[in-house]
JSON list of C-alpha atoms and ligand atoms in Angstrom, two decimals:
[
{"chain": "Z", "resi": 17, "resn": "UNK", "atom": "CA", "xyz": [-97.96, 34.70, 96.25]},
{"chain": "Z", "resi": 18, "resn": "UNK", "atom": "CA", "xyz": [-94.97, 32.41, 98.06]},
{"chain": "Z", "resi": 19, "resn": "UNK", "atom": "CA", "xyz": [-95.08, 31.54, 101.34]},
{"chain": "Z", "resi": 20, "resn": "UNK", "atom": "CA", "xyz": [-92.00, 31.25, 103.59]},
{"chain": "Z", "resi": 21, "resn": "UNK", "atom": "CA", "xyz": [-90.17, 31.67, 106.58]},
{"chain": "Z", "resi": 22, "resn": "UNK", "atom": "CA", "xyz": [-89.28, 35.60, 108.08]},
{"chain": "Z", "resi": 23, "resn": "UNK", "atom": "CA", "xyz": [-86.13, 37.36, 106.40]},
{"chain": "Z", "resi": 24, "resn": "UNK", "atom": "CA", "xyz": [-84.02, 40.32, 108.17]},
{"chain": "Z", "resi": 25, "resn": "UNK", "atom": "CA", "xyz": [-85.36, 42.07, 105.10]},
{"chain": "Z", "resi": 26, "resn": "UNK", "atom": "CA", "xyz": [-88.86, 41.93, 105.68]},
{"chain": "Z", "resi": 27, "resn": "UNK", "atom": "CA", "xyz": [-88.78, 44.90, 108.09]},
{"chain": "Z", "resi": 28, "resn": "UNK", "atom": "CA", "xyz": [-89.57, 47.63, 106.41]},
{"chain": "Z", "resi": 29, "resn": "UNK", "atom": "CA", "xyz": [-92.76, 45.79, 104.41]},
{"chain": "Z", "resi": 30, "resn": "UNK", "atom": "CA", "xyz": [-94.35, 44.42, 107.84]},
{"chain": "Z", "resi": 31, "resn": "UNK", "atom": "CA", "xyz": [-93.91, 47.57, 109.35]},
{"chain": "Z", "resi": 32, "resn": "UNK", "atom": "CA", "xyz": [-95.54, 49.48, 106.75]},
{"chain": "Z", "resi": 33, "resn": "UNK", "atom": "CA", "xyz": [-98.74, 47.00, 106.93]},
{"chain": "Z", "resi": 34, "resn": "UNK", "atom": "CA", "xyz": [-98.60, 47.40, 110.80]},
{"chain": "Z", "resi": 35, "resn": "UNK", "atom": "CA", "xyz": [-98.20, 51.13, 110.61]},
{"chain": "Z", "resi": 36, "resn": "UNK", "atom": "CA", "xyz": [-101.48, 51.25, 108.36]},
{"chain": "Z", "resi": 37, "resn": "UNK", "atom": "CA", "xyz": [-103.83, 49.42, 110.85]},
{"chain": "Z", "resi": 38, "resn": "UNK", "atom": "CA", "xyz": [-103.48, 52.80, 112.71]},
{"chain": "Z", "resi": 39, "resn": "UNK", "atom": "CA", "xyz": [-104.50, 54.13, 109.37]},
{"chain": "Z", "resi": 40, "resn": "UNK", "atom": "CA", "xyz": [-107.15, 51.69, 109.13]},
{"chain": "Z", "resi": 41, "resn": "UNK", "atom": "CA", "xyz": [-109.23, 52.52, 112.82]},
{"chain": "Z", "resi": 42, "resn": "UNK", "atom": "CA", "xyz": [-108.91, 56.54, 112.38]},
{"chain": "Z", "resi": 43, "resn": "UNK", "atom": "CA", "xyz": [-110.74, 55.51, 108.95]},
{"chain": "Z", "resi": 44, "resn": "UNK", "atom": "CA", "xyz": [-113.11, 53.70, 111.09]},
{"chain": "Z", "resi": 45, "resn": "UNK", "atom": "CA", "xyz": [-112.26, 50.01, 109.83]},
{"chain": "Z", "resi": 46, "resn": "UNK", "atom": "CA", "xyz": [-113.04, 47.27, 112.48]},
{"chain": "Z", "resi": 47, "resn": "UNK", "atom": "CA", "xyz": [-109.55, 46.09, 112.37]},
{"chain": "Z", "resi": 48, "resn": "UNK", "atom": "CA", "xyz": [-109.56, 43.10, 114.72]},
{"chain": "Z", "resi": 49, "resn": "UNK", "atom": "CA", "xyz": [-106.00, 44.31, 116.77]},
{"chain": "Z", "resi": 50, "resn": "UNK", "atom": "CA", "xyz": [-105.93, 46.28, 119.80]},
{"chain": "Z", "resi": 51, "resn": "UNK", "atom": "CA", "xyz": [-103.50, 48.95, 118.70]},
{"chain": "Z", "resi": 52, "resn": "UNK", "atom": "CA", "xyz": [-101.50, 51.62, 120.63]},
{"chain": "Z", "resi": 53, "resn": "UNK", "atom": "CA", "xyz": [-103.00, 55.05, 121.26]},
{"chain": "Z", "resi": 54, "resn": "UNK", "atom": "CA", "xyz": [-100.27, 56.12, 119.16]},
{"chain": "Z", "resi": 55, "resn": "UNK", "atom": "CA", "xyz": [-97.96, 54.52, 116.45]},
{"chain": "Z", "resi": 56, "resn": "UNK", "atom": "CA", "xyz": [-95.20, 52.91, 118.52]},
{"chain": "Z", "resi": 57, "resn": "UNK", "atom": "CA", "xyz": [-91.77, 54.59, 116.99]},
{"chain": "Z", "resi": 58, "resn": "UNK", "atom": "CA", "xyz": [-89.66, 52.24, 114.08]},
{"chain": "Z", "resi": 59, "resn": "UNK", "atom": "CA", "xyz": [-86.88, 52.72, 117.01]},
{"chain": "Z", "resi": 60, "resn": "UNK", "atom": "CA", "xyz": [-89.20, 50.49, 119.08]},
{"chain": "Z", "resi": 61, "resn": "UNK", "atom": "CA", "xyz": [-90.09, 48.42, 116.32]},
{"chain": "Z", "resi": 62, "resn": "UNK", "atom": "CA", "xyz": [-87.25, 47.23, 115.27]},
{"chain": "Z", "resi": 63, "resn": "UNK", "atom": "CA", "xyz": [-86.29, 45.85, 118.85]},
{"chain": "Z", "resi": 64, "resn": "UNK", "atom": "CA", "xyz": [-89.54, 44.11, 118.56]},
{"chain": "Z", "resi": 65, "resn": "UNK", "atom": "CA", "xyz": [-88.60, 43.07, 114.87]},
{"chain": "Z", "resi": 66, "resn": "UNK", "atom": "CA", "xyz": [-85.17, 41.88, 116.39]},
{"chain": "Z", "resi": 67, "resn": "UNK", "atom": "CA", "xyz": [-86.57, 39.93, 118.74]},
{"chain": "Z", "resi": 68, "resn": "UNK", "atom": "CA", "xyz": [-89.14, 37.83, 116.50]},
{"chain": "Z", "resi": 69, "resn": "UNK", "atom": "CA", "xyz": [-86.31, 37.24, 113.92]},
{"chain": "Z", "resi": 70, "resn": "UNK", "atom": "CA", "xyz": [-83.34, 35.94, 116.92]},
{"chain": "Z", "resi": 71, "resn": "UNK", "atom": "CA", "xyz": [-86.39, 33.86, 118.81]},
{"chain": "Z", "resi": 72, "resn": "UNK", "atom": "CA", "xyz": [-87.30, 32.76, 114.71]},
{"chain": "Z", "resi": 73, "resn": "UNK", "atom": "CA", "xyz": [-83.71, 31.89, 114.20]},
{"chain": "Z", "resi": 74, "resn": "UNK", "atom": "CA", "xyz": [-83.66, 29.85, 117.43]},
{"chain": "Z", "resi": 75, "resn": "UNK", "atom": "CA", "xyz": [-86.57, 28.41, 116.63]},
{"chain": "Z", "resi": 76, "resn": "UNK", "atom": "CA", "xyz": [-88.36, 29.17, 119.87]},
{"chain": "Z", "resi": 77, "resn": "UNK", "atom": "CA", "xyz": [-91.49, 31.09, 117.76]},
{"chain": "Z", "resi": 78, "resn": "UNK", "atom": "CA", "xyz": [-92.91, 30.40, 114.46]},
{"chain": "Z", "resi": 79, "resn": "UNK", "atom": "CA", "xyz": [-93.15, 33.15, 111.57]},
{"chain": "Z", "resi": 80, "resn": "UNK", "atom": "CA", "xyz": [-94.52, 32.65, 108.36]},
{"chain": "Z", "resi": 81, "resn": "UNK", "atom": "CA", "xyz": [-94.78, 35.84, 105.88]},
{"chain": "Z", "resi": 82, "resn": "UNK", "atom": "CA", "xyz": [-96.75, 35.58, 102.59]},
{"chain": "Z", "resi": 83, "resn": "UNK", "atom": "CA", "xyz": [-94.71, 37.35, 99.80]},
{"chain": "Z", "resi": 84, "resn": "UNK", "atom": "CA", "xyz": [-96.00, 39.06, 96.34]},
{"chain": "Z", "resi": 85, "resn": "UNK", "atom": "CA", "xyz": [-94.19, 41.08, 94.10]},
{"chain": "Z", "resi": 86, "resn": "UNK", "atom": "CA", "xyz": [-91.15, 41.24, 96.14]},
{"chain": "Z", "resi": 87, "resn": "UNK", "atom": "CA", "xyz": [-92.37, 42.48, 99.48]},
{"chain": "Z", "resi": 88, "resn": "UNK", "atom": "CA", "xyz": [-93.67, 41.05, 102.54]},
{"chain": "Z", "resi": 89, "resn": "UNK", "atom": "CA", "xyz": [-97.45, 41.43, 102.73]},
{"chain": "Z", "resi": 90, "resn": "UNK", "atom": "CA", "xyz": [-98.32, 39.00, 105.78]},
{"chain": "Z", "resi": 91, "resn": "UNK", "atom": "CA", "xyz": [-97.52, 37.60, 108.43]},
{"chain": "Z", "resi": 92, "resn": "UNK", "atom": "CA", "xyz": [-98.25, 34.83, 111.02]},
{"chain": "Z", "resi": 93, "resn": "UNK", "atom": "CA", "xyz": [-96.52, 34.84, 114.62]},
{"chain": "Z", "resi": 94, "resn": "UNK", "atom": "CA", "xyz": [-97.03, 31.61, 116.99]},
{"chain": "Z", "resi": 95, "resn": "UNK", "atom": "CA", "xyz": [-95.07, 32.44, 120.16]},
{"chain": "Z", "resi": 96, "resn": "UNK", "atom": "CA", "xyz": [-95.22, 30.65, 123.61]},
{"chain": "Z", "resi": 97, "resn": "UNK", "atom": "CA", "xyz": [-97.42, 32.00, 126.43]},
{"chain": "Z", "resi": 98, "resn": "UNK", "atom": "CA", "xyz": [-95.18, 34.37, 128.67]},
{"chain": "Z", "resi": 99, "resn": "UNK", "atom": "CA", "xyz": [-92.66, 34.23, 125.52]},
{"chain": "Z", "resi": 100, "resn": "UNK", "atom": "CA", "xyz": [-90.51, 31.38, 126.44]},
{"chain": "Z", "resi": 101, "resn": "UNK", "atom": "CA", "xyz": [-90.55, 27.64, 126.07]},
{"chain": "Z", "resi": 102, "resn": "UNK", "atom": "CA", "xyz": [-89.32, 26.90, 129.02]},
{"chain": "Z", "resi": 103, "resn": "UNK", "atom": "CA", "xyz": [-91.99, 27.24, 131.73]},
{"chain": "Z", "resi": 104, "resn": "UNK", "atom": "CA", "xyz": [-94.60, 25.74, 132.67]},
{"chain": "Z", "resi": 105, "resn": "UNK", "atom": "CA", "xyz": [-97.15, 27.64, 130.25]},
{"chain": "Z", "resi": 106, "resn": "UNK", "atom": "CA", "xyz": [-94.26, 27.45, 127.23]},
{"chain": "Z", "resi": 107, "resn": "UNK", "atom": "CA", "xyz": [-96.80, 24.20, 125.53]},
{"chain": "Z", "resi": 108, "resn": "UNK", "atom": "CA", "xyz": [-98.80, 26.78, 124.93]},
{"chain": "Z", "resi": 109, "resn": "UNK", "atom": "CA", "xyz": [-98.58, 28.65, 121.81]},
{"chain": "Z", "resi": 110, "resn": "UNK", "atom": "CA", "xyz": [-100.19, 32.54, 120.78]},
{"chain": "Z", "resi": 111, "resn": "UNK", "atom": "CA", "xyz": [-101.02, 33.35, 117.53]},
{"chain": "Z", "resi": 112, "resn": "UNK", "atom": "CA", "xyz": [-101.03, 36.53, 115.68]},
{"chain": "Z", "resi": 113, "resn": "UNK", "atom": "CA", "xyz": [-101.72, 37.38, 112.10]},
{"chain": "Z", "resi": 114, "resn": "UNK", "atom": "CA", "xyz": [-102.13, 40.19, 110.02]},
{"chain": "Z", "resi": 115, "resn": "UNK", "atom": "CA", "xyz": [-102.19, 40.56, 106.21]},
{"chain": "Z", "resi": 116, "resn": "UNK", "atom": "CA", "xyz": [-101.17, 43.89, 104.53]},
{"chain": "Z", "resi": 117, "resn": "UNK", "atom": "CA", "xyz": [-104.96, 45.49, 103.33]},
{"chain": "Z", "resi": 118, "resn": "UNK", "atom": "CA", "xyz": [-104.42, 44.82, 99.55]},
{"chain": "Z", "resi": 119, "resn": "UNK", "atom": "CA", "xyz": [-104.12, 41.79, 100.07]},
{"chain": "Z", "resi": 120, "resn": "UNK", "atom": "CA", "xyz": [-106.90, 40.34, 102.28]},
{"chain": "Z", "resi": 121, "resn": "UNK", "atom": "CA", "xyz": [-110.02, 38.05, 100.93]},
{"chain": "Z", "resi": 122, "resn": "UNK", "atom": "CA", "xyz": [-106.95, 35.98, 98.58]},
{"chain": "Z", "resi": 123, "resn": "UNK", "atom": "CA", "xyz": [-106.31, 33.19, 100.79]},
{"chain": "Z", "resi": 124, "resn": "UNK", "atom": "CA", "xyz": [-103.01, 34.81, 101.65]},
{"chain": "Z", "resi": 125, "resn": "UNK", "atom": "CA", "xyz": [-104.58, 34.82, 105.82]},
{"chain": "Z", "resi": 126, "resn": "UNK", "atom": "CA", "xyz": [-105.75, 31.00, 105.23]},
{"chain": "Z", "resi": 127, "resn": "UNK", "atom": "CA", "xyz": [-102.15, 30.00, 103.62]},
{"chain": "Z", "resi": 128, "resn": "UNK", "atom": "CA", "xyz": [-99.94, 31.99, 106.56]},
{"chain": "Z", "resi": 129, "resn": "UNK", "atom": "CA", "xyz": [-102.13, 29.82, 109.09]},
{"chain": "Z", "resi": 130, "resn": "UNK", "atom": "CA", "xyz": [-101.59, 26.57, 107.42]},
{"chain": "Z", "resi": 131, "resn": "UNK", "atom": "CA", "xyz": [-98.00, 27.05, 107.36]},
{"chain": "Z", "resi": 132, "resn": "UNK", "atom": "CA", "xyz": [-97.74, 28.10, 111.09]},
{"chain": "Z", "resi": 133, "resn": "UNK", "atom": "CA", "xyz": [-99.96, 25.40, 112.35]},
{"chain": "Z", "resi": 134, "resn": "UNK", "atom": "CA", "xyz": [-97.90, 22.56, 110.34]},
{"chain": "Z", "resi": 135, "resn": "UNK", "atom": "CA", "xyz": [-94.94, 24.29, 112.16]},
{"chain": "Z", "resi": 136, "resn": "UNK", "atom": "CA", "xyz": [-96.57, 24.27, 115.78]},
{"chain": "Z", "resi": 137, "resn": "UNK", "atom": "CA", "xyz": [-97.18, 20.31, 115.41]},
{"chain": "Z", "resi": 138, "resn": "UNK", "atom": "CA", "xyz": [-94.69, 18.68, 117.21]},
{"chain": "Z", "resi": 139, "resn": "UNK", "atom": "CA", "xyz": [-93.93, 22.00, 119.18]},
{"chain": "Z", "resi": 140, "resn": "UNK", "atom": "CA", "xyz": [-97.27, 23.16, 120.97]},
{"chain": "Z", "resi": 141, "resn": "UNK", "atom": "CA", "xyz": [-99.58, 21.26, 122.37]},
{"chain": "Z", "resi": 142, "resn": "UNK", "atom": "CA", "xyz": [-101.96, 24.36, 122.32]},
{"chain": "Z", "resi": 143, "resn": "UNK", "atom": "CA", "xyz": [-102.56, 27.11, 120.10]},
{"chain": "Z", "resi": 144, "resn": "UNK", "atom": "CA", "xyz": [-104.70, 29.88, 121.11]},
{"chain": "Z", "resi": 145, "resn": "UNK", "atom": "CA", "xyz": [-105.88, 33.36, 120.09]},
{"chain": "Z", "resi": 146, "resn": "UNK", "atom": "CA", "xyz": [-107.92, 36.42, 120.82]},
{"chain": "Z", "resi": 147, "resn": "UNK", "atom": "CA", "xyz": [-110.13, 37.54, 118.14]},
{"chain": "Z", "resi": 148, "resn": "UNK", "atom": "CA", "xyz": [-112.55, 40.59, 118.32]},
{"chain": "Z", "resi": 149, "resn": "UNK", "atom": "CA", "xyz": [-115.78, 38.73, 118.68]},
{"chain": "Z", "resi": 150, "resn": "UNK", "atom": "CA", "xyz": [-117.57, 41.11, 116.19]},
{"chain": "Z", "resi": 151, "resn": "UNK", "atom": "CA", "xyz": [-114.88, 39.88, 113.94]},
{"chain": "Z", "resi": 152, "resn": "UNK", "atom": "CA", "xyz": [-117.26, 37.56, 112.15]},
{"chain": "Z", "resi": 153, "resn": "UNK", "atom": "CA", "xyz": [-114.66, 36.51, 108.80]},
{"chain": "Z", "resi": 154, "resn": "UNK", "atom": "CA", "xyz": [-111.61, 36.46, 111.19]},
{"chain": "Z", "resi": 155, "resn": "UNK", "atom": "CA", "xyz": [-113.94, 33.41, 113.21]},
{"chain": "Z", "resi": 156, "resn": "UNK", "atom": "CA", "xyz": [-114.90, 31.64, 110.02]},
{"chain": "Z", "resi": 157, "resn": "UNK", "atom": "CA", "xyz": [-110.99, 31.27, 108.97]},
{"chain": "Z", "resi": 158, "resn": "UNK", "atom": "CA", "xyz": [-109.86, 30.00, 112.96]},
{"chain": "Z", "resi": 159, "resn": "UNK", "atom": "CA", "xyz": [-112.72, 27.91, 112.80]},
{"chain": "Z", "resi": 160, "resn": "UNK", "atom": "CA", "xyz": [-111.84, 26.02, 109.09]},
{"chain": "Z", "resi": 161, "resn": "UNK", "atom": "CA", "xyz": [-108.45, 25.39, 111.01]},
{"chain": "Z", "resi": 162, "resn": "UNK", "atom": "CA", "xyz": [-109.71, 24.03, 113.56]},
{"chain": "Z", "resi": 163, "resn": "UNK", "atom": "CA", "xyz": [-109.99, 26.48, 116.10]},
{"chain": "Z", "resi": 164, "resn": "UNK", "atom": "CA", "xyz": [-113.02, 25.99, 118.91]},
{"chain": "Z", "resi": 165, "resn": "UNK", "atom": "CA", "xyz": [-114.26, 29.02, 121.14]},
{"chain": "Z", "resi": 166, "resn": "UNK", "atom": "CA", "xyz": [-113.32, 28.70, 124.52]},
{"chain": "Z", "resi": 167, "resn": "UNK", "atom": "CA", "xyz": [-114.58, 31.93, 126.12]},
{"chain": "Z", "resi": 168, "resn": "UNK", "atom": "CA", "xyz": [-115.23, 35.91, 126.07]},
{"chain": "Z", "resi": 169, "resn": "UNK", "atom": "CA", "xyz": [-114.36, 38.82, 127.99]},
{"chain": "Z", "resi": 170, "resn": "UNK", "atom": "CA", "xyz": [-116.88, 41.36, 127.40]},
{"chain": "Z", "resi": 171, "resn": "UNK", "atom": "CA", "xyz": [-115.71, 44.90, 127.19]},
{"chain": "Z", "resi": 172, "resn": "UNK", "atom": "CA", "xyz": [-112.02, 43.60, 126.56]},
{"chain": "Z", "resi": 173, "resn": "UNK", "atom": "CA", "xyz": [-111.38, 45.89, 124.32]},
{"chain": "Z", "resi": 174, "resn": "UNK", "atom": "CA", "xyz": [-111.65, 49.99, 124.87]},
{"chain": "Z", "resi": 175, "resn": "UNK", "atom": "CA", "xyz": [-111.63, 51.47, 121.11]},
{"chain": "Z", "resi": 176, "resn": "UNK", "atom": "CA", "xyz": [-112.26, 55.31, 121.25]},
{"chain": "Z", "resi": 177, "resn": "UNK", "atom": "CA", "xyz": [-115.56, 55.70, 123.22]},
{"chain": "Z", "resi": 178, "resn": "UNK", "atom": "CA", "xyz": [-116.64, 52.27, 122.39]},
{"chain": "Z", "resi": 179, "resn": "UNK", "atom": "CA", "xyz": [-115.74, 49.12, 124.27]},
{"chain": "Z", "resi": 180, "resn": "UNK", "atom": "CA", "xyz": [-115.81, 45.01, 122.23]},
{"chain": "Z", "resi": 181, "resn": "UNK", "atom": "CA", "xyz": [-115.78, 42.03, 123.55]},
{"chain": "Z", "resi": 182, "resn": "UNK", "atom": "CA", "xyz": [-112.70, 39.70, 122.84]},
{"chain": "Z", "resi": 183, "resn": "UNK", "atom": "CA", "xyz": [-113.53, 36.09, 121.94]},
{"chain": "Z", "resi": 184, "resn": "UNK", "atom": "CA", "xyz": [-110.48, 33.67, 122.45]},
{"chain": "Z", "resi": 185, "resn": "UNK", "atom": "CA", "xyz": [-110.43, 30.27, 120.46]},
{"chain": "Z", "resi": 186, "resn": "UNK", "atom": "CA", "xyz": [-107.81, 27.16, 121.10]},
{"chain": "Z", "resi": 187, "resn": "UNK", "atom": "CA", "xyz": [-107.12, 24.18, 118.94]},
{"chain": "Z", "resi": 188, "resn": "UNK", "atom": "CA", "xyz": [-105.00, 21.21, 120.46]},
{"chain": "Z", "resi": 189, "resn": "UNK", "atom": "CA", "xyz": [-102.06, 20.19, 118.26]},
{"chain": "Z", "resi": 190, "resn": "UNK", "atom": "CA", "xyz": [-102.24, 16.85, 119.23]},
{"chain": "Z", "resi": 191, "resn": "UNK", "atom": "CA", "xyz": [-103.82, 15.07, 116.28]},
{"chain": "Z", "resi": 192, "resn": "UNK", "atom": "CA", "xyz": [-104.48, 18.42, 113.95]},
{"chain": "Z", "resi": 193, "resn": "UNK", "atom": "CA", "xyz": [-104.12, 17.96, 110.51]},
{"chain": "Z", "resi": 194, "resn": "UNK", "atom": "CA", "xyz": [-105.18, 20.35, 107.95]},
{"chain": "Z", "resi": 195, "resn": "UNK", "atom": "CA", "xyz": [-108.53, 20.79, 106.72]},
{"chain": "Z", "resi": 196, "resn": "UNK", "atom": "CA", "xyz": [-109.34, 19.26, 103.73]},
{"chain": "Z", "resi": 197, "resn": "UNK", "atom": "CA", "xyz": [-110.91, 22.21, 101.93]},
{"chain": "Z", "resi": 198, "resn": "UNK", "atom": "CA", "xyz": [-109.61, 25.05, 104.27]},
{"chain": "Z", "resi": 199, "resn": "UNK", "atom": "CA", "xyz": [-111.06, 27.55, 102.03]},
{"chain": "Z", "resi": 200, "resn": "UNK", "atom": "CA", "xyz": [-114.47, 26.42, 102.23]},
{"chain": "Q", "resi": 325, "resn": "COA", "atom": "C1", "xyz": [-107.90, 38.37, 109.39]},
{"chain": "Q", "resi": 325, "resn": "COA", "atom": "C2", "xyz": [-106.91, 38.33, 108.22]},
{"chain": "Q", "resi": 325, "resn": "COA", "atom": "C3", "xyz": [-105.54, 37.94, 108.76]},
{"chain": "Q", "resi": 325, "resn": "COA", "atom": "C4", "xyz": [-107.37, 37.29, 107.20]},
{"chain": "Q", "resi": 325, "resn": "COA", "atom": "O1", "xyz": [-106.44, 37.26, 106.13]},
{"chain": "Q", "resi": 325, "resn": "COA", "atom": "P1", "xyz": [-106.93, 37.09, 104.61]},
{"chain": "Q", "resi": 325, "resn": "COA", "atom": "O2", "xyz": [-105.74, 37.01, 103.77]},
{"chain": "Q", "resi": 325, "resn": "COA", "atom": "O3", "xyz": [-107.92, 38.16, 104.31]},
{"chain": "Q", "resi": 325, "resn": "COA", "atom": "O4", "xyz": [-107.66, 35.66, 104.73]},
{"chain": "Q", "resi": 325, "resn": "COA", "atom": "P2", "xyz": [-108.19, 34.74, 103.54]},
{"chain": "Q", "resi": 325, "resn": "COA", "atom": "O5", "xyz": [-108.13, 35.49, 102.25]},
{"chain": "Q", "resi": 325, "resn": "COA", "atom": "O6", "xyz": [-107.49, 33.45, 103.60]},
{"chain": "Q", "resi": 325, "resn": "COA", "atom": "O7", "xyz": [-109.68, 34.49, 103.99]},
{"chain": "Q", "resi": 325, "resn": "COA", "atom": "C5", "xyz": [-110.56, 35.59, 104.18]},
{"chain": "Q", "resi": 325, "resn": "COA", "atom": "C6", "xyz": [-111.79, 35.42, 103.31]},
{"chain": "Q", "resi": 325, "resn": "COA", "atom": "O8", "xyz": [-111.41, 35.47, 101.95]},
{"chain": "Q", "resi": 325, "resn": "COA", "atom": "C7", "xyz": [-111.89, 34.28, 101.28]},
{"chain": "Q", "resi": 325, "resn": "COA", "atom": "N1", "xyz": [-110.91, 33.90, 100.28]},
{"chain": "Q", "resi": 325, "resn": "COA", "atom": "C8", "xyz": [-109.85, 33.09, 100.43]},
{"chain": "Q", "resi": 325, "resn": "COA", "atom": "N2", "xyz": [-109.21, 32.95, 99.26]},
{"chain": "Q", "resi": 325, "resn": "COA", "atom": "C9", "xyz": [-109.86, 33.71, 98.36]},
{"chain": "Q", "resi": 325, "resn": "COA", "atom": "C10", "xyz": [-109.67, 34.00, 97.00]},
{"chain": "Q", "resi": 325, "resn": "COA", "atom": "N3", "xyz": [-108.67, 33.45, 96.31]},
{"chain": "Q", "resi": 325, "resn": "COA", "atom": "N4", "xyz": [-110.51, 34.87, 96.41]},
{"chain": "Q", "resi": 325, "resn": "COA", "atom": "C11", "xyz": [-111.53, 35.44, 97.10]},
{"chain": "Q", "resi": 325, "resn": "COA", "atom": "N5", "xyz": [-111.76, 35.20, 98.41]},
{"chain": "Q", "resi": 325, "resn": "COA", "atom": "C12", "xyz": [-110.94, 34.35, 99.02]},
{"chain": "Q", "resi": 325, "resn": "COA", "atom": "C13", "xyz": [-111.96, 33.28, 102.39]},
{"chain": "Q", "resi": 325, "resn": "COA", "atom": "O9", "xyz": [-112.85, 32.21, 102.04]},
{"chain": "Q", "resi": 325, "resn": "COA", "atom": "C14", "xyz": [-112.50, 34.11, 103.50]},
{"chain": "Q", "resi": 325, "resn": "COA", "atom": "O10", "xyz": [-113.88, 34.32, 103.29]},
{"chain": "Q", "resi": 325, "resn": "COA", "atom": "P3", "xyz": [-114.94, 34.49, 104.48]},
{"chain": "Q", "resi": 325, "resn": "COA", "atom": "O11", "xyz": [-114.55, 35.77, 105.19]},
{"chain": "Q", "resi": 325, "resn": "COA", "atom": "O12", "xyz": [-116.24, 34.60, 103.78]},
{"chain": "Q", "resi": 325, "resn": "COA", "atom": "O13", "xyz": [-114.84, 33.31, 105.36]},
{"chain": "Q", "resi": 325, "resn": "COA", "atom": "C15", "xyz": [-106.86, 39.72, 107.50]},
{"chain": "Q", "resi": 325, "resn": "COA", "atom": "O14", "xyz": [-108.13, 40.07, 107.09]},
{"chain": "Q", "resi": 325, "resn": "COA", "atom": "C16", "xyz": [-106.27, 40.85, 108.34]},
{"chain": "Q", "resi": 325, "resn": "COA", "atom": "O15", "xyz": [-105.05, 40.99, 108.45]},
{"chain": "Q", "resi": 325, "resn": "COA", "atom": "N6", "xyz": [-107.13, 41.68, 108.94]},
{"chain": "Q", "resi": 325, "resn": "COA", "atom": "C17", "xyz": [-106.71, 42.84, 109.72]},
{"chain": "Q", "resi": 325, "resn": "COA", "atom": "C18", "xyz": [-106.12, 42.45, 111.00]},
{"chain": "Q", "resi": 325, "resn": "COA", "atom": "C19", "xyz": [-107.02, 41.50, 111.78]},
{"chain": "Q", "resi": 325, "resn": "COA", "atom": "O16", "xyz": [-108.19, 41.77, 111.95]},
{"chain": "Q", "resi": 325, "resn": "COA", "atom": "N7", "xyz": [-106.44, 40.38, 112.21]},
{"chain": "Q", "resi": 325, "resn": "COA", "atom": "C20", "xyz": [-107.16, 39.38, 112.97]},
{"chain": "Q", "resi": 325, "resn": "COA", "atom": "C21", "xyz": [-106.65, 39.36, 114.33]},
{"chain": "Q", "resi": 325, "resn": "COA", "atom": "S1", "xyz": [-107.47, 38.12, 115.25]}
]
């Protein structure tokens, strides 16, 4: 597996691994991303797909995909809170990550975050998160990089007739360096 920065060519891969999560909960997985009631359309997709690569290119938010065979089968997004850098919440920076299903438990998910945070240095002073808090292996990975808890909003999260709590973790840039052993 390689690990790099976004191409225009990735779309079609990282939309196929987002299109499964919806896939995923109708099979009943605990997939730890609130999702859309439906599948958003690839029309609406690609203007978010635009948008990550142009704000990528201007290096305004971070992407790192993880790459096998070929394909795309990960990725990690850091953008700044409200989107931009330039407000007064832009030192701030929101991470996303999702790795394609055949691929998860491989260190591809630990990789993808080491290359994002080494990225943020120097350009957040905060990253933060929100991870379903019954999302137990998601919480062991933020926490080997660093990550601290910082609060919980019960019921955050309406999934069919259930609702979950959402956890959110931080870690302060200032000073982070990578964990020795970030596997274990
Ligand atoms: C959460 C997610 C991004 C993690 O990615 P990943 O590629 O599975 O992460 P890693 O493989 O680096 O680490 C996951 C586990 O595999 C283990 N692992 C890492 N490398 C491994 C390897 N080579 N062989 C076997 N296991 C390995 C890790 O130690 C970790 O174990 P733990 O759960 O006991 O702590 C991924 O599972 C995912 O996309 N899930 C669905 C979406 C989601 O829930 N996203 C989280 C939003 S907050």
């Amino acid at each position: 597996m390689i690990f790099r920065d976004l191409l225009w060519s990735d779309f079609d891969s990282l939309l196929e691994t987002y299109y499964h999560l919806y896939e995923e909960r109708a099979a009943g997985e605990p997939i730890g991303i609130h999702l859309f009631a439906q599948p958003p359309s690839k029309a609406e997709e690609v203007e978010w797909f635009a948008n990550l690569y142009r704000k990528n290119l201007a290096r305004e938010w971070i992407c790192a995909v993880a790459e096998e065979g070929g394909r795309a089968v990960g990725s990690c997004v850091i953008q700044p809170e409200g989107g931009r850098r330039d407000s007064e919440i832009g030192h701030v920076g929101v991470l996303g990550i999702l790795v394609d299903h055949r691929y998860r438990g491989r260190g591809a998910g630990t990789s993808l975050l080491l290359r994002s945070l080494e990225q943020a240095r120097g350009q957040f002073e905060i990253v933060r998160l929100g991870v379903f808090a019954n999302n137990e292996s998601a919480k062991r990975l933020y926490r080997r990089m660093g990550f601290t808890t910082y609060g919980q909003l019960p019921r955050a999260i309406r999934r069919g007739t259930a609702h979950l709590d959402e956890e959110f973790m931080f870690v302060n840039m200032e000073g982070w360096v990578p964990p020795p052993s970030p596997n274990r």
